[in-house]
């Protein structure tokens, strides 16, 4: 129903109600003249201002409505009501919608309830009343009564008159007055207040309440007043006396100060924790303490003990101690595995013809064709021959085929080279770090680069030196993981691959070393155990160089004698893959570590080195009976030494063990003590997923194993059965792709 229709319906309904009421009144006057007026009010989603207007018409009162008064009203009533009941209903509706009706002279003001306590009277739905406390102290009732007062209400104690001032709705004030009357009585439901001198009220109340639970309390109750550090004891006189005696016996000086606390951290960093708590402390110090003085608080970190030192009031110390315990929890760890795959190939082909003529003895002159990009020029060759430096010439010969023909007057030099190089590089750096913690791994070399040199000074004295700067060259992985809710991770990654370029081609002309650098900086989202690609590069460079004599080099066929060609092709494919794995506890971290150790053992077996122990913890056992083995050496081969004789000596036989020759004797073969091994894929207490795995892979040797663990059923999916561990390890490395491999391991049966 729209606002207009509801307002119109209300305007039509209430006059009709008034007409019906007047008709009923006139009929009633004929029989009973003393009958009063009555109204029946029913409305749905009516505008609150129209509702106030109709109440004003019925009660003949003037209302001043605050501009912030807005909303819709729904009232359902079946019985007629008198004027007083209608006005009471009106006040109830205003209270329900958060508005107060306050008297202001001959008129009433409708304002929000949170502003009504400063103008509360006795005729609206907000009142201010003074309640006198007879037996107890008014200040002691404040902690008990304050939670019962509405947020827009007011509660205060007057010590001089031992009374309470309350501003609230009349119904709530009446309810609070009854509670105060019950608390302020001198009978068995009285209360006592005990001010603690040494102990802290929060700890004391916990101890006494625990004793009440064990002894059934006897109707007694203990409330902690943390502001004044005192206990409020409620209940019968005998129970309160017993609790008071217990509190006095516990309120003794303690060796542990209530204002200072040293908290040793288990998992967090003390310096970072102190910085976090210091931010809270700065905000708290801006406010005032209970006595009006600034709050005294000091938080320091002891990095040598990894501890937090707190000095403050007792309740503040306890609050910060709880905060430290909630923050000092074990953080999850992330194992980041990167795979950097680079495949490159270079093809270089060069062919050149050079020649020279010396005709100075006759009428001719000098001439020739010289190309310096073929590795060896004819000019260099002739100069070396003329000077007799045959050794220098032999040392400077380039790669490829070199053919020289001629005599003293004519010479020709043919050079040809075809080179093909391929490389396949695979780098798999692995890095383990905490959640939200940056970690970096570098595998490479620290290479010096020349940055400057000096030979002589201004005076001409010689003191040469060279300045260098060392830089890291290799594979660098820098990761900052952030574990989100669920199994998703946000990874901030910096990946760099750098290497020294060979001194050939254009690199040979550089004044210092030339480095190749490939870098990736990115932020990605990945699931736990998901393989993602960070980036890559596919490069194909072709460089063709042709040197020739103009015109002569263009002659078909013959022009080849006056031309030199060179073609270089470079191809490079680079891809970087990443897989994060989350370890949320020690068990998960142990599984990841054992998986990596198992992979290392399998690689060693594939290379013929099986010298690592089966258990990774034996690597750190210095008391192991076997000495350490150098993995760089080939494992020694042991051969069985044959026995001295091939004739078996007769052995004595006990006649009692022989049969009677008639047959029928039972023979029991000796029990086999050989141990078998199997692969355990997954384990847990819920067999539903495991049963579904078996149903999807009916053709594989899978079985469901059940055992008891800590009194409960425990299930595991096992694969195959092998006579020795080596065969089981090989089967583990060749598990089908559809089976879970992450936590699979070889166990003995």
XYZ file of C-alpha atoms in Angstrom:
749
model
C 0.000 0.000 0.000
C 1.443 3.397 -0.921
C 1.879 6.260 1.495
C -0.925 8.298 -0.109
C -3.425 5.447 -0.038
C -2.606 4.554 3.549
C -2.898 8.211 4.604
C -6.230 8.539 2.808
C -7.512 5.303 4.311
C -6.605 6.547 7.776
C -8.297 9.910 7.192
C -11.480 8.115 6.081
C -11.355 5.432 8.748
C -10.987 7.628 11.819
C -13.937 9.970 11.099
C -16.008 6.861 10.449
C -14.817 5.529 13.782
C -15.818 8.805 15.387
C -19.276 8.659 13.746
C -19.771 5.079 14.907
C -18.565 6.060 18.333
C -21.014 9.003 18.492
C -23.882 6.769 17.284
C -23.075 4.205 19.890
C -22.806 7.005 22.414
C -26.232 8.416 21.531
C -27.816 4.979 21.747
C -26.055 4.335 24.996
C -27.222 7.674 26.415
C -30.793 6.580 25.918
C -30.304 3.645 28.243
C -27.214 4.531 30.309
C -26.246 8.209 30.391
C -22.891 7.639 32.200
C -21.197 5.677 29.345
C -17.859 7.283 28.130
C -16.532 7.610 24.566
C -14.463 4.736 23.035
C -12.439 4.190 19.857
C -11.316 1.120 17.917
C -8.055 1.761 16.014
C -6.873 -0.443 13.139
C -4.290 0.731 10.597
C -1.588 -0.718 8.369
C 1.519 1.120 7.091
C 0.001 4.493 7.948
C 2.238 7.551 7.948
C 3.352 8.340 11.484
C 2.562 12.045 11.057
C -1.057 11.224 10.082
C -1.272 8.969 13.123
C -0.097 11.840 15.374
C -2.624 14.161 13.690
C -5.558 11.809 14.411
C -4.429 11.349 18.034
C -4.358 15.134 18.326
C -7.936 15.228 17.018
C -9.124 12.594 19.460
C -7.329 13.988 22.546
C -7.666 17.717 21.683
C -3.925 18.192 22.329
C -1.325 20.178 20.399
C 1.728 18.294 19.083
C 4.984 19.834 17.809
C 6.619 17.264 15.493
C 10.385 17.226 14.972
C 11.417 17.179 11.262
C 13.330 13.935 11.888
C 10.144 12.087 12.849
C 9.396 9.800 9.895
C 8.114 6.286 9.312
C 5.013 4.111 9.032
C 2.797 2.718 11.769
C 0.825 -0.529 11.971
C -1.683 -0.955 14.846
C -4.143 -3.849 15.153
C -6.824 -3.695 17.871
C -10.137 -5.556 18.139
C -11.620 -4.019 21.296
C -12.736 -0.414 21.727
C -10.519 1.747 23.967
C -11.140 4.738 26.143
C -9.296 8.035 25.710
C -6.679 7.166 28.342
C -6.040 3.798 26.696
C -5.754 5.428 23.286
C -3.170 7.878 24.612
C -1.259 5.057 26.295
C -1.275 3.182 22.971
C 0.033 6.315 21.270
C 2.955 6.579 23.719
C 3.768 2.887 23.218
C 3.837 3.283 19.431
C 6.152 6.309 19.694
C 8.515 4.393 22.000
C 8.572 1.415 19.633
C 9.625 3.664 16.731
C 12.334 5.418 18.773
C 10.541 8.720 19.477
C 9.699 10.416 22.737
C 6.634 12.568 23.557
C 7.758 15.353 25.878
C 5.529 18.046 27.500
C 6.422 21.623 26.666
C 3.980 23.940 28.404
C 0.469 23.432 26.968
C 1.759 21.398 24.051
C 3.635 18.131 23.476
C 6.834 17.708 21.454
C 7.651 14.559 19.486
C 11.452 14.208 19.272
C 14.008 11.332 18.914
C 14.468 9.331 22.113
C 18.232 9.950 22.330
C 17.552 13.665 22.898
C 14.648 13.234 25.288
C 16.582 12.572 28.492
C 17.506 16.258 28.824
C 13.825 17.241 28.741
C 12.088 14.263 30.352
C 8.926 15.021 32.291
C 6.031 12.992 33.680
C 3.405 13.100 30.936
C 5.303 11.734 27.893
C 6.873 8.382 27.225
C 10.212 9.524 28.739
C 10.427 10.209 32.447
C 13.096 11.257 34.919
C 12.613 9.787 38.367
C 14.601 9.860 41.631
C 14.718 6.554 43.537
C 15.871 6.608 47.139
C 18.180 3.808 48.355
C 17.488 2.913 51.991
C 19.922 0.217 53.114
C 22.794 -0.102 50.647
C 24.997 2.411 48.886
C 23.668 3.985 45.703
C 27.099 3.837 44.052
C 27.195 0.051 44.549
C 24.005 -0.381 42.527
C 25.282 1.514 39.482
C 27.167 -1.493 37.904
C 24.056 -3.664 38.368
C 21.449 -1.229 37.065
C 23.371 0.346 34.166
C 22.911 -2.628 31.744
C 19.133 -2.383 32.287
C 18.904 1.252 31.156
C 18.298 1.919 27.462
C 21.050 3.469 25.334
C 19.175 6.769 25.149
C 18.486 6.716 28.906
C 20.503 8.094 31.801
C 21.599 6.708 35.160
C 23.511 8.534 37.890
C 24.066 8.199 41.634
C 23.862 11.053 44.152
C 26.152 10.197 47.060
C 24.947 13.001 49.328
C 21.338 11.796 49.329
C 22.148 8.102 48.558
C 19.710 8.094 45.658
C 19.609 7.225 41.949
C 18.477 9.434 39.054
C 17.020 7.480 36.112
C 15.751 8.804 32.752
C 13.923 6.178 30.694
C 10.467 5.030 29.665
C 7.935 4.804 32.507
C 7.600 1.030 32.139
C 11.356 0.478 32.304
C 11.730 2.830 35.270
C 9.037 0.875 37.123
C 10.834 -2.399 36.372
C 14.176 -0.971 37.542
C 12.482 0.397 40.663
C 11.222 -3.082 41.566
C 14.731 -4.530 41.096
C 16.266 -1.801 43.272
C 13.638 -2.469 45.922
C 14.564 -6.156 45.941
C 18.297 -5.411 46.111
C 17.812 -2.705 48.734
C 15.919 -4.902 51.149
C 17.429 -6.035 54.455
C 16.186 -9.618 54.152
C 18.026 -12.750 52.901
C 18.339 -11.361 49.322
C 20.699 -8.573 50.379
C 24.190 -7.999 48.973
C 27.680 -7.231 50.243
C 30.603 -5.389 48.701
C 34.211 -6.365 49.345
C 37.041 -4.163 48.097
C 40.106 -6.177 47.082
C 43.507 -4.979 48.235
C 45.975 -7.335 46.525
C 44.179 -9.557 44.006
C 42.554 -8.523 40.758
C 38.772 -8.701 40.788
C 38.446 -10.559 37.466
C 40.693 -13.435 38.575
C 39.085 -13.517 42.020
C 35.542 -13.722 40.622
C 36.516 -16.604 38.339
C 37.942 -18.585 41.270
C 34.905 -17.973 43.500
C 32.397 -18.713 40.722
C 34.234 -21.984 40.030
C 33.869 -22.897 43.704
C 30.146 -22.020 43.573
C 29.660 -24.411 40.630
C 31.324 -27.232 42.544
C 29.383 -26.558 45.788
C 26.048 -25.665 44.079
C 26.327 -22.090 45.392
C 23.287 -22.050 47.708
C 21.617 -19.257 45.692
C 24.673 -16.952 45.955
C 26.134 -14.945 43.113
C 29.430 -13.088 42.613
C 29.763 -10.053 40.313
C 33.101 -8.390 39.488
C 33.283 -4.588 39.522
C 36.408 -4.035 37.411
C 36.271 -0.241 37.698
C 36.715 -0.162 41.472
C 38.383 -3.634 41.785
C 35.777 -4.956 44.194
C 33.411 -7.921 44.471
C 29.606 -7.716 44.716
C 28.229 -10.683 46.671
C 24.512 -11.479 46.277
C 22.429 -14.072 48.061
C 21.427 -15.160 51.562
C 23.323 -13.895 54.567
C 24.982 -17.238 55.324
C 26.126 -17.697 51.727
C 27.447 -14.141 51.529
C 29.376 -14.598 54.790
C 30.945 -17.786 53.448
C 31.897 -16.100 50.171
C 33.267 -13.057 52.023
C 35.486 -15.296 54.148
C 36.730 -17.082 51.026
C 37.493 -13.780 49.285
C 39.426 -12.502 52.312
C 41.518 -15.675 52.454
C 42.370 -15.398 48.757
C 43.076 -11.645 48.819
C 46.731 -11.973 49.871
C 49.905 -10.417 48.433
C 51.266 -12.336 45.472
C 54.807 -12.711 44.212
C 53.524 -11.891 40.742
C 52.840 -8.212 40.240
C 49.414 -7.358 38.837
C 50.727 -4.273 37.021
C 53.550 -5.903 35.064
C 53.657 -8.954 32.847
C 56.366 -10.682 30.777
C 54.865 -12.858 28.027
C 57.118 -15.271 26.149
C 55.949 -15.702 22.561
C 55.714 -19.174 21.053
C 55.293 -18.439 17.359
C 55.352 -14.681 16.687
C 58.116 -12.076 16.622
C 58.367 -9.896 19.712
C 59.373 -6.740 17.831
C 56.452 -6.914 15.401
C 54.041 -7.839 18.204
C 55.169 -4.858 20.299
C 54.632 -2.541 17.339
C 51.080 -3.853 16.874
C 50.224 -3.522 20.565
C 51.799 -0.061 20.653
C 49.231 1.190 18.151
C 46.441 0.091 20.476
C 48.212 1.668 23.429
C 48.486 5.060 21.717
C 44.739 5.141 21.126
C 44.042 4.145 24.724
C 46.406 6.755 26.141
C 44.446 9.505 24.417
C 41.540 8.731 26.747
C 41.551 9.174 30.518
C 41.664 6.523 33.194
C 38.951 5.890 35.840
C 40.339 8.573 38.155
C 40.520 11.235 35.445
C 44.301 10.936 35.014
C 45.919 9.829 31.733
C 46.205 6.067 31.301
C 49.747 4.827 32.040
C 50.880 2.108 29.650
C 54.282 0.825 28.516
C 54.902 -1.988 26.017
C 58.416 -3.119 25.099
C 59.907 -6.045 23.170
C 62.820 -8.119 24.490
C 64.299 -9.561 21.302
C 66.836 -11.734 23.128
C 64.039 -13.692 24.877
C 61.417 -13.051 22.180
C 59.116 -11.723 24.892
C 56.680 -8.830 25.406
C 56.960 -6.669 28.537
C 53.728 -4.868 29.578
C 53.367 -2.369 32.426
C 49.910 -0.872 33.095
C 46.871 -1.162 35.353
C 45.782 -4.677 36.315
C 42.740 -4.804 34.015
C 44.729 -3.300 31.120
C 47.525 -5.835 31.601
C 45.016 -8.686 31.512
C 43.378 -7.291 28.379
C 46.714 -7.065 26.539
C 47.692 -10.544 27.737
C 44.528 -11.985 26.184
C 45.254 -10.057 23.006
C 48.797 -11.432 22.833
C 47.561 -15.020 23.275
C 45.101 -14.562 20.419
C 47.758 -13.112 18.113
C 50.510 -15.580 19.043
C 49.254 -18.508 16.958
C 51.195 -20.708 14.509
C 51.181 -19.299 10.993
C 50.815 -21.434 7.918
C 53.828 -21.945 5.664
C 54.018 -22.033 1.885
C 56.402 -24.143 -0.208
C 56.874 -22.456 -3.587
C 58.294 -24.609 -6.384
C 59.371 -22.915 -9.608
C 60.319 -24.606 -12.867
C 62.271 -22.491 -15.367
C 62.494 -24.185 -18.759
C 64.647 -22.631 -21.516
C 65.337 -24.203 -24.887
C 67.603 -22.335 -27.323
C 69.472 -23.052 -30.536
C 71.904 -21.113 -32.756
C 72.724 -21.817 -36.414
C 75.556 -19.910 -38.072
C 76.708 -20.257 -41.685
C 79.487 -18.250 -43.414
C 81.200 -18.509 -46.802
C 83.689 -16.064 -48.331
C 86.261 -15.822 -51.152
C 89.180 -13.368 -50.972
C 92.130 -12.913 -53.328
C 95.091 -10.636 -53.943
C 97.416 -9.845 -56.926
C 100.949 -8.391 -56.742
C 102.072 -7.185 -60.148
C 104.556 -4.540 -59.122
C 107.500 -6.309 -60.839
C 105.896 -5.753 -64.239
C 103.557 -3.145 -65.537
C 100.631 -4.131 -63.272
C 99.925 -2.925 -59.743
C 98.410 -4.255 -56.511
C 94.790 -5.429 -56.126
C 92.573 -7.782 -54.232
C 89.284 -8.501 -52.492
C 89.312 -8.475 -48.671
C 86.411 -9.301 -46.269
C 87.027 -8.994 -42.531
C 83.755 -10.633 -41.383
C 84.803 -14.150 -42.403
C 87.080 -14.654 -39.402
C 90.396 -14.375 -41.300
C 91.106 -11.702 -43.907
C 93.568 -12.138 -46.719
C 95.342 -8.948 -45.696
C 96.037 -10.327 -42.225
C 97.287 -13.557 -43.777
C 99.668 -11.827 -46.191
C 101.017 -9.570 -43.443
C 101.760 -12.514 -41.183
C 103.502 -14.381 -44.037
C 105.605 -11.371 -44.932
C 106.737 -10.827 -41.341
C 107.413 -14.529 -40.746
C 105.096 -14.763 -37.706
C 103.844 -18.254 -38.434
C 103.094 -19.037 -34.766
C 100.887 -15.969 -34.335
C 99.115 -16.818 -37.572
C 98.389 -20.379 -36.427
C 97.016 -19.149 -33.097
C 94.647 -16.724 -34.794
C 93.055 -19.130 -37.241
C 89.222 -19.100 -37.023
C 86.885 -22.084 -36.874
C 85.796 -23.830 -40.062
C 87.459 -24.767 -43.336
C 90.301 -22.543 -44.639
C 91.758 -23.032 -48.083
C 94.552 -20.892 -49.531
C 96.102 -21.267 -52.997
C 98.544 -19.151 -55.104
C 102.153 -18.100 -55.505
C 104.273 -14.992 -54.976
C 102.208 -12.955 -57.440
C 98.670 -14.305 -56.833
C 96.785 -15.700 -53.826
C 93.220 -16.799 -53.105
C 91.674 -17.581 -49.674
C 88.399 -19.476 -49.194
C 86.766 -19.673 -45.685
C 83.648 -21.706 -44.855
C 81.937 -22.320 -41.509
C 78.670 -23.964 -40.402
C 77.938 -24.093 -36.660
C 74.897 -25.502 -34.836
C 74.440 -25.257 -31.069
C 71.504 -26.354 -28.898
C 70.825 -25.998 -25.194
C 68.060 -27.188 -22.892
C 68.140 -25.646 -19.438
C 65.898 -26.593 -16.522
C 66.087 -24.840 -13.141
C 63.761 -25.815 -10.298
C 64.332 -23.511 -7.297
C 62.248 -24.330 -4.218
C 61.535 -21.940 -1.376
C 59.702 -22.321 1.964
C 58.408 -19.250 3.780
C 55.797 -18.127 6.291
C 52.479 -16.591 5.379
C 52.840 -12.841 4.616
C 56.635 -13.153 4.891
C 59.016 -12.289 2.046
C 61.633 -14.914 1.176
C 64.355 -15.006 -1.469
C 66.643 -17.670 -2.914
C 69.689 -17.045 -5.144
C 71.637 -19.761 -6.952
C 74.501 -18.366 -9.021
C 77.792 -16.516 -8.879
C 79.022 -13.168 -7.624
C 80.734 -11.708 -10.702
C 82.981 -8.600 -10.667
C 82.250 -5.794 -13.160
C 84.658 -2.978 -13.868
C 83.259 0.426 -12.934
C 86.337 2.620 -13.433
C 90.120 2.819 -13.703
C 92.921 5.307 -12.891
C 96.440 5.440 -14.260
C 98.230 8.738 -13.370
C 97.470 11.767 -11.282
C 97.850 15.441 -12.129
C 101.505 15.501 -11.064
C 102.359 12.646 -13.391
C 103.002 10.030 -10.713
C 101.904 6.571 -11.630
C 99.511 4.775 -9.261
C 97.194 2.694 -11.424
C 94.141 0.968 -9.977
C 90.755 -0.330 -11.136
C 87.417 -0.153 -9.308
C 84.994 -3.035 -9.591
C 81.463 -3.822 -8.431
C 80.262 -7.342 -7.753
C 76.787 -8.401 -8.876
C 74.860 -11.632 -8.498
C 74.446 -13.678 -11.658
C 72.190 -16.750 -11.656
C 68.638 -17.725 -10.741
C 66.806 -15.532 -8.227
C 63.336 -16.213 -6.800
C 61.655 -13.765 -4.429
C 58.152 -14.585 -3.165
C 55.701 -13.051 -0.692
C 52.686 -15.375 -0.166
C 49.344 -14.282 1.264
C 46.940 -17.082 2.231
C 43.311 -16.043 1.768
C 40.225 -17.620 3.274
C 39.915 -21.136 1.889
C 42.630 -22.645 -0.298
C 43.470 -19.626 -2.477
C 46.838 -17.845 -2.282
C 47.898 -14.430 -3.521
C 51.556 -14.495 -4.514
C 53.786 -11.470 -5.096
C 56.599 -12.887 -7.232
C 59.890 -11.558 -8.561
C 61.736 -14.051 -10.788
C 65.051 -13.265 -12.475
C 67.438 -15.334 -14.597
C 70.784 -13.806 -15.522
C 73.867 -15.246 -17.190
C 77.117 -14.060 -18.780
C 76.860 -13.846 -22.558
C 79.683 -15.421 -24.622
C 82.267 -13.002 -26.006
C 81.411 -13.417 -29.673
C 79.809 -11.316 -32.341
C 78.734 -7.921 -31.087
C 79.496 -8.972 -27.505
C 83.203 -9.131 -28.395
C 83.188 -5.374 -28.972
C 81.981 -4.583 -25.428
C 84.481 -3.066 -22.991
C 83.341 -5.401 -20.195
C 81.230 -8.465 -19.592
C 77.785 -8.674 -21.176
C 74.972 -10.341 -19.226
C 71.685 -11.840 -20.343
C 68.780 -11.000 -18.043
C 65.204 -12.299 -17.960
C 62.956 -10.929 -15.226
C 59.306 -11.337 -14.210
C 57.464 -9.280 -11.587
C 53.848 -10.217 -11.067
C 51.043 -10.785 -8.553
C 48.927 -13.872 -9.160
C 46.200 -15.974 -7.522
C 46.635 -19.739 -7.270
C 45.038 -22.632 -5.427
C 46.908 -24.936 -3.096
C 48.929 -27.356 -5.253
C 47.923 -25.735 -8.560
C 50.519 -25.434 -11.349
C 50.412 -22.015 -13.030
C 52.510 -20.334 -15.710
C 53.996 -16.966 -14.830
C 55.186 -15.949 -18.274
C 57.457 -16.836 -21.121
C 59.279 -15.767 -24.234
C 59.408 -17.204 -27.755
C 62.208 -15.559 -29.752
C 63.382 -16.205 -33.316
C 66.157 -13.912 -34.637
C 67.638 -14.170 -38.128
C 70.649 -12.026 -39.131
C 71.942 -12.127 -42.717
C 75.121 -10.303 -43.792
C 76.395 -10.035 -47.359
C 79.643 -8.295 -48.364
C 80.548 -7.992 -52.070
C 82.413 -5.961 -54.681
C 79.969 -3.672 -56.489
C 78.950 -4.889 -59.946
C 81.380 -7.815 -59.862
C 79.585 -9.460 -56.966
C 76.300 -9.378 -58.893
C 77.562 -11.386 -61.868
C 75.748 -14.763 -61.924
C 78.046 -17.630 -61.016
C 81.300 -15.675 -61.347
C 80.137 -13.103 -58.787
C 80.593 -15.661 -56.035
C 84.330 -14.996 -56.229
C 83.725 -11.392 -55.228
C 81.152 -11.957 -52.454
C 81.094 -13.083 -48.795
C 77.882 -14.154 -46.984
C 77.079 -14.859 -43.351
C 73.742 -15.945 -41.787
C 73.038 -16.356 -38.066
C 69.732 -17.718 -36.684
C 68.867 -17.769 -32.990
C 65.793 -19.427 -31.453
C 64.866 -19.264 -27.782
C 61.825 -20.614 -25.903
C 61.511 -19.672 -22.223
C 58.681 -20.577 -19.822
C 58.383 -20.165 -16.039
C 55.982 -22.356 -14.052
C 55.042 -22.142 -10.379
C 53.323 -24.426 -7.861
C 52.549 -23.320 -4.275
C 51.824 -25.843 -1.522
C 50.409 -24.830 1.881
C 51.561 -26.520 5.105
C 49.221 -25.474 7.910
C 50.769 -27.647 10.637
C 53.766 -29.806 11.415
C 52.265 -32.880 9.760
C 51.773 -31.076 6.469
C 55.319 -29.704 6.570
C 56.724 -33.158 7.298
C 54.853 -34.626 4.320
C 56.235 -31.955 1.996
C 59.786 -32.485 3.295
C 59.617 -36.267 3.000
C 58.220 -35.940 -0.513
C 61.203 -33.833 -1.588
C 63.632 -36.248 0.050
C 61.974 -39.159 -1.714
C 62.344 -37.378 -5.072
C 66.043 -36.840 -4.326
C 66.527 -40.540 -3.605
C 64.771 -41.520 -6.838
C 67.017 -39.171 -8.837
C 70.051 -40.734 -7.159
C 68.883 -44.231 -8.022
C 68.307 -43.233 -11.651
C 71.913 -41.978 -11.805
C 73.350 -45.112 -10.177
C 73.870 -43.553 -6.716
C 71.815 -45.201 -4.001
C 73.791 -43.958 -1.002
C 71.142 -41.905 0.808
C 69.479 -43.521 3.833
C 65.809 -44.399 3.663
C 64.974 -42.208 6.646
C 65.808 -38.520 6.237
C 66.496 -38.140 9.972
C 69.550 -40.401 9.591
C 71.265 -37.606 7.644
C 71.710 -35.746 10.933
C 72.532 -38.775 13.077
C 76.231 -38.488 13.848
C 76.206 -41.785 15.734
C 75.242 -43.767 12.640
C 77.292 -46.969 12.306
C 77.980 -46.417 8.588
C 80.355 -43.615 7.570
C 79.295 -40.844 5.232
C 79.542 -41.670 1.538
C 80.932 -39.274 -1.074
C 78.239 -39.057 -3.744
C 80.796 -37.946 -6.330
C 82.411 -41.382 -6.334
C 81.013 -44.415 -8.068
C 79.505 -46.908 -5.598
C 81.857 -49.880 -5.070
C 80.706 -53.118 -6.636
C 80.771 -56.148 -4.385
C 81.070 -59.667 -5.771
C 80.206 -62.865 -3.945
C 83.287 -64.859 -2.960
C 82.896 -68.520 -3.956
C 83.320 -71.154 -1.302
C 86.552 -73.137 -1.061
C 84.928 -76.415 -2.179
C 81.959 -77.259 -4.336
C 81.249 -80.544 -2.521
C 78.759 -80.257 0.272
C 79.768 -81.990 3.482
C 77.267 -84.477 4.945
C 75.268 -83.229 7.918
C 74.114 -85.419 10.855
C 70.386 -86.204 10.908
C 68.272 -86.988 13.955
C 66.408 -90.315 13.344
C 63.436 -89.072 15.317
C 62.742 -86.546 12.606
C 62.444 -89.195 9.896
C 59.194 -90.939 8.928
C 58.436 -94.630 8.866
C 58.652 -94.854 5.082
C 54.938 -95.505 4.663
C 54.000 -91.948 3.836
C 51.165 -89.875 5.262
C 53.358 -87.768 7.481
C 52.314 -84.125 7.674
C 54.893 -81.575 6.696
C 54.613 -77.922 7.675
C 56.881 -75.608 5.722
C 58.661 -72.971 7.780
C 56.786 -69.690 8.130
C 57.986 -67.059 5.765
C 59.504 -64.077 7.451
C 59.805 -61.976 4.281
C 58.372 -58.458 4.526
C 56.110 -56.994 1.844
C 55.650 -53.354 0.943
C 52.723 -51.336 -0.420
C 51.911 -47.749 -1.390
C 49.513 -45.862 0.895
C 47.835 -43.099 -1.130
C 45.489 -41.395 1.370
C 44.219 -41.975 4.893
C 41.491 -40.593 7.133
C 38.348 -41.327 9.131
C 35.801 -40.837 6.308
C 35.651 -43.803 3.885
C 33.142 -42.248 1.438
C 35.711 -40.480 -0.711
C 38.003 -43.506 -0.618
C 35.201 -45.834 -1.715
C 34.386 -43.508 -4.622
C 38.065 -43.543 -5.625
C 38.013 -47.344 -5.751
C 34.824 -47.348 -7.838
C 36.296 -44.948 -10.406
C 39.472 -47.038 -10.797
C 38.233 -50.620 -10.823
C 41.044 -51.773 -13.144
C 43.834 -50.748 -10.739
C 45.148 -52.795 -7.770
C 43.488 -50.599 -5.134
C 42.090 -51.791 -1.814
C 40.550 -50.188 1.270
C 42.362 -50.950 4.531
C 40.687 -50.501 7.931
C 42.421 -50.284 11.306
C 41.838 -48.969 14.827
C 43.527 -45.750 15.917
C 42.864 -44.133 19.315
C 39.746 -46.256 19.675
C 38.225 -45.042 16.373
C 38.013 -46.570 12.885
C 40.717 -45.314 10.533
C 40.774 -46.020 6.776
C 43.477 -45.923 4.096
C 43.627 -46.589 0.344
C 46.588 -48.817 -0.601
C 48.015 -49.572 -4.037
C 49.771 -52.825 -5.020
C 51.902 -55.253 -3.019
C 55.652 -55.639 -3.649
C 58.323 -58.011 -2.262
C 60.889 -55.248 -1.597
C 61.037 -51.506 -1.066
C 62.925 -50.772 -4.309
C 60.104 -52.100 -6.471
C 57.578 -50.175 -4.399
C 59.589 -46.944 -4.846
C 59.672 -47.482 -8.616
C 55.916 -48.082 -8.682
C 55.404 -44.922 -6.618
C 57.337 -42.902 -9.204
C 55.158 -44.344 -12.009
C 51.716 -44.009 -10.378
C 48.821 -43.357 -12.807
C 47.879 -39.726 -13.261
C 44.323 -40.139 -11.906
C 45.551 -41.275 -8.469
C 46.455 -38.822 -5.663
C 50.244 -38.639 -5.347
C 50.838 -35.724 -3.034
C 50.849 -37.658 0.257
C 51.565 -41.114 -1.126
C 54.343 -43.059 0.602
C 55.775 -46.584 0.770
C 55.009 -48.544 3.945
C 55.715 -52.066 5.144
C 52.869 -54.545 5.601
